[in-house]
Amino acid sequence: GPQHSHVLVLDAGLIPSPDLFQFLRESSRLLDADKSLLCASGWNELGLRHFALDETRLLRTSAFSGLGWMVSRSTWTSLLR
């Protein structure tokens, strides 16, 4: 079968924003370059415009929402072992 580089997990009730998949595609490069990152998440409860000081800034967090996220294939495989 086809070999994909990343695994995307979306909660059944999540309605993705129009730019979610573009955001995750761009974030895949960060996951590949920085092995200290577990995943890229498309969910941020403080991501609303009135909370964001800089909409172009990407922040690292220790919280994990589990609603919409992506990991590299190698991370996914190691988590399943």
mmCIF file of C-alpha atoms in Angstrom:
data_model
loop_
_atom_site.group_PDB
_atom_site.id
_atom_site.type_symbol
_atom_site.label_atom_id
_atom_site.label_comp_id
_atom_site.label_asym_id
_atom_site.label_seq_id
_atom_site.Cartn_x
_atom_site.Cartn_y
_atom_site.Cartn_z
ATOM 1 C CA GLY A 1 0.000 0.000 0.000
ATOM 2 C CA PRO A 2 0.937 3.658 -0.093
ATOM 3 C CA GLN A 3 3.490 4.895 2.407
ATOM 4 C CA HIS A 4 2.471 8.128 4.123
ATOM 5 C CA SER A 5 4.902 10.311 6.038
ATOM 6 C CA HIS A 6 2.479 11.438 8.772
ATOM 7 C CA VAL A 7 -0.661 10.302 10.592
ATOM 8 C CA LEU A 8 -3.548 12.708 11.148
ATOM 9 C CA VAL A 9 -6.067 12.034 13.936
ATOM 10 C CA LEU A 10 -9.323 14.010 14.115
ATOM 11 C CA ASP A 11 -12.037 13.694 16.746
ATOM 12 C CA ALA A 12 -15.352 12.642 15.174
ATOM 13 C CA GLY A 13 -17.048 15.835 16.414
ATOM 14 C CA LEU A 14 -14.331 18.236 15.269
ATOM 15 C CA ILE A 15 -15.257 20.620 12.471
ATOM 16 C CA PRO A 16 -11.943 21.577 10.867
ATOM 17 C CA SER A 17 -11.227 25.195 10.035
ATOM 18 C CA PRO A 18 -10.644 25.954 6.348
ATOM 19 C CA ASP A 19 -6.881 26.254 6.935
ATOM 20 C CA LEU A 20 -6.334 23.219 9.218
ATOM 21 C CA PHE A 21 -4.867 20.930 6.574
ATOM 22 C CA GLN A 22 -2.578 23.650 5.207
ATOM 23 C CA PHE A 23 -1.407 24.362 8.776
ATOM 24 C CA LEU A 24 -0.673 20.683 9.403
ATOM 25 C CA ARG A 25 1.086 20.299 6.049
ATOM 26 C CA GLU A 26 3.357 23.240 6.901
ATOM 27 C CA SER A 27 3.870 21.901 10.447
ATOM 28 C CA SER A 28 4.995 18.528 9.113
ATOM 29 C CA ARG A 29 8.371 20.083 8.287
ATOM 30 C CA LEU A 30 8.790 21.070 11.941
ATOM 31 C CA LEU A 31 7.973 17.547 13.095
ATOM 32 C CA ASP A 32 10.546 16.156 10.686
ATOM 33 C CA ALA A 33 13.243 18.639 11.726
ATOM 34 C CA ASP A 34 12.714 18.655 15.517
ATOM 35 C CA LYS A 35 12.462 15.189 17.063
ATOM 36 C CA SER A 36 11.632 16.733 20.464
ATOM 37 C CA LEU A 37 8.152 17.576 19.113
ATOM 38 C CA LEU A 38 5.532 14.865 19.642
ATOM 39 C CA CYS A 39 2.836 16.270 17.391
ATOM 40 C CA ALA A 40 1.350 19.287 15.677
ATOM 41 C CA SER A 41 -2.101 20.112 16.982
ATOM 42 C CA GLY A 42 -4.903 21.910 15.214
ATOM 43 C CA TRP A 43 -6.652 22.732 18.480
ATOM 44 C CA ASN A 44 -5.967 25.611 20.842
ATOM 45 C CA GLU A 45 -8.617 26.798 23.276
ATOM 46 C CA LEU A 46 -6.774 30.128 23.535
ATOM 47 C CA GLY A 47 -6.414 30.475 19.765
ATOM 48 C CA LEU A 48 -9.293 32.904 19.373
ATOM 49 C CA ARG A 49 -8.415 36.248 17.829
ATOM 50 C CA HIS A 50 -8.886 38.239 21.055
ATOM 51 C CA PHE A 51 -6.396 35.959 22.875
ATOM 52 C CA ALA A 52 -3.748 35.903 20.143
ATOM 53 C CA LEU A 53 -1.077 38.573 20.382
ATOM 54 C CA ASP A 54 0.668 37.478 17.182
ATOM 55 C CA GLU A 55 -1.305 35.346 14.725
ATOM 56 C CA THR A 56 1.876 34.393 12.858
ATOM 57 C CA ARG A 57 3.600 32.907 15.916
ATOM 58 C CA LEU A 58 3.596 29.169 16.589
ATOM 59 C CA LEU A 59 3.983 28.159 20.234
ATOM 60 C CA ARG A 60 5.193 24.958 21.871
ATOM 61 C CA THR A 61 3.117 23.603 24.767
ATOM 62 C CA SER A 62 3.125 20.617 27.101
ATOM 63 C CA ALA A 63 -0.689 20.311 26.902
ATOM 64 C CA PHE A 64 -2.254 17.736 24.610
ATOM 65 C CA SER A 65 -5.837 18.260 23.483
ATOM 66 C CA GLY A 66 -6.332 15.128 21.403
ATOM 67 C CA LEU A 67 -9.016 16.702 19.192
ATOM 68 C CA GLY A 68 -7.034 17.220 16.008
ATOM 69 C CA TRP A 69 -3.363 16.347 15.725
ATOM 70 C CA MET A 70 -0.678 14.927 13.494
ATOM 71 C CA VAL A 71 2.454 12.872 14.203
ATOM 72 C CA SER A 72 5.218 11.603 11.983
ATOM 73 C CA ARG A 73 4.900 8.039 10.743
ATOM 74 C CA SER A 74 7.948 7.012 12.803
ATOM 75 C CA THR A 75 6.439 8.467 16.009
ATOM 76 C CA TRP A 76 3.107 6.725 15.305
ATOM 77 C CA THR A 77 4.878 3.416 14.735
ATOM 78 C CA SER A 78 6.909 3.739 17.947
ATOM 79 C CA LEU A 79 3.782 4.639 19.960
ATOM 80 C CA LEU A 80 2.032 1.493 18.718
ATOM 81 C CA ARG A 81 4.866 -0.790 19.896
#
